[in-house]
Amino acid sequence: MANDTNTGDAPFVGSRRDLLRSGAGATTAGLLGLTLGSSTAGATPPGEPDHRLLAWNAWLLEVSILGATVESAPEPDERAFEIGEALAANGYDIAGLCEVFGDGFRNGVRDGLDAGGATHRDRVGPTAEWNDVGPGSGLQTFLTGDRADRLIVSTTEMEFDEKGAEWCDSDYYARKGVLHTEINVGPGNVDLYSTHLFAGGGLPFCDDTPTDRYEARGNQVEELIAFIESTARPENVTMVMGDFNIARERDEYDHLVGLMNELGMYDAWEVHGGDPEPGAAGTNDDAFGEGCLVDPDGDRPYYCNEADSSDAGNRIDYVLVEEPKPDHTFELDVSGMKRASFWREKGDPLEFSDEDGSPNYLSDHMGLELGFDTVARRDTYTLVNAHSGKVLDVDGVSPENGANVQQWDDLGQANQRWRLEEIDDGRYEIVAVHSHKALDVDGASTAVGANVHQWERHGGDNQRWELAEREDGTHTVTNVNSGLVLAVGGTSTENGANVHQSEWTGDDTQRWSIVQA
């Protein structure tokens, strides 16, 4: 069913921006004349965001090309395991990592999560193929929580055409690109794009110029924009994050300004972070120490003291968030943003490495932690059965055609939220928020007892429903194709009881309250 979100122990404190209720259109309620209730199921304790997201370059690389080690970070195996432990310990339910190069390090992070007791699922890509000499893109996106495997709605990936120069740039062999993960976050989905742009250099045969690198990253940003435009759903909220290798205080930041203007997004740190000045809040290795003062007696993951830290380092890691738009099925309200240093609790936190070269931090990049709440818009609904008090639910949060529809306790998740889209003459398609698929009578059957499931929208009458209000304020939901009504099988009040179509008898199992989510 729905996600049991792990939000960690510490309250999330940060600047807040009111992103709510801008551009919302007329509600379906007005068209239907519904008497509507409200739902508070799945509420998060006060002071905690619904979700905690981490964007982090994990610095797990040991790159060999044609048998020769080109680049290697210190202690990658040990740190991979510790990074997984840190993800589990700090309660991140979404983590987008980059620079996790190779299956060994990916498995190391997974092992650390296991050791930390976290249930988790992840997606990787673009990955190296058997005939590639490189290590893959290094992108790995994790979801944690008891139902993590059911919250990934879909994934796609794209490898950049712009790779740099074959004899100059180690990135040429890395299959750098974009990993897109569509994630169910409750009242709707997020289109999350993780990326790691071109750095340049790294091979001994030649040197490229800063202009070459500037142009390569600009080309990759253009490819990123095109990929997002072709894959993001208008009803979802889009987020883009990763290591862009573009310093905020340099002219090259114009590449990201162009992306944000094109896609209607904003730089989350400048709105919600601790220090929005262009030259402050570095995220690369030069920012550790004076640029991110941490309290050794403080709490993990050892956040930077933004008030007293210097402007050392460059801010090259970003989280970009889409502005609210009328098509969105929910509002994403960012509750704050922090830099997390992930000090390893050894060595002087003012020094990046100890005397023997062992890093005092888990990575040479800060993690960017973002908390956000999700607020359902007024045009999504739950259908509550009058007999059981349970809601219409897509089994297992499945995004697949044919996933069964049943009743379940209201957990506040997107597989229990529905859009009522008027077709004509008071007839509606009832569309699952999490999957964008329609409530559908299997095989367009007209038989009593025919099953109801979700299916790709095709405009058939077996996906069209008439809503009629009864004297008690509940509604019957009648299939246009069969003339039969939506009902819970038998007289069950149990979770998982099946929903089908049946002849109207007036029973409470056939009555539904339509409640604004």
CSV table of C-alpha atoms in Angstrom, one decimal, residues 27-34:
chain,number,residue,atom,x,y,z
A,27,THR,CA,-12.6,22.6,-8.5
A,28,THR,CA,-14.6,19.6,-9.7
A,29,ALA,CA,-16.7,19.9,-6.6
A,30,GLY,CA,-18.4,23.0,-7.9
A,31,LEU,CA,-19.3,21.2,-11.1
A,32,LEU,CA,-20.7,18.2,-9.2
A,33,GLY,CA,-22.4,20.1,-6.4
A,34,LEU,CA,-20.8,17.7,-4.0
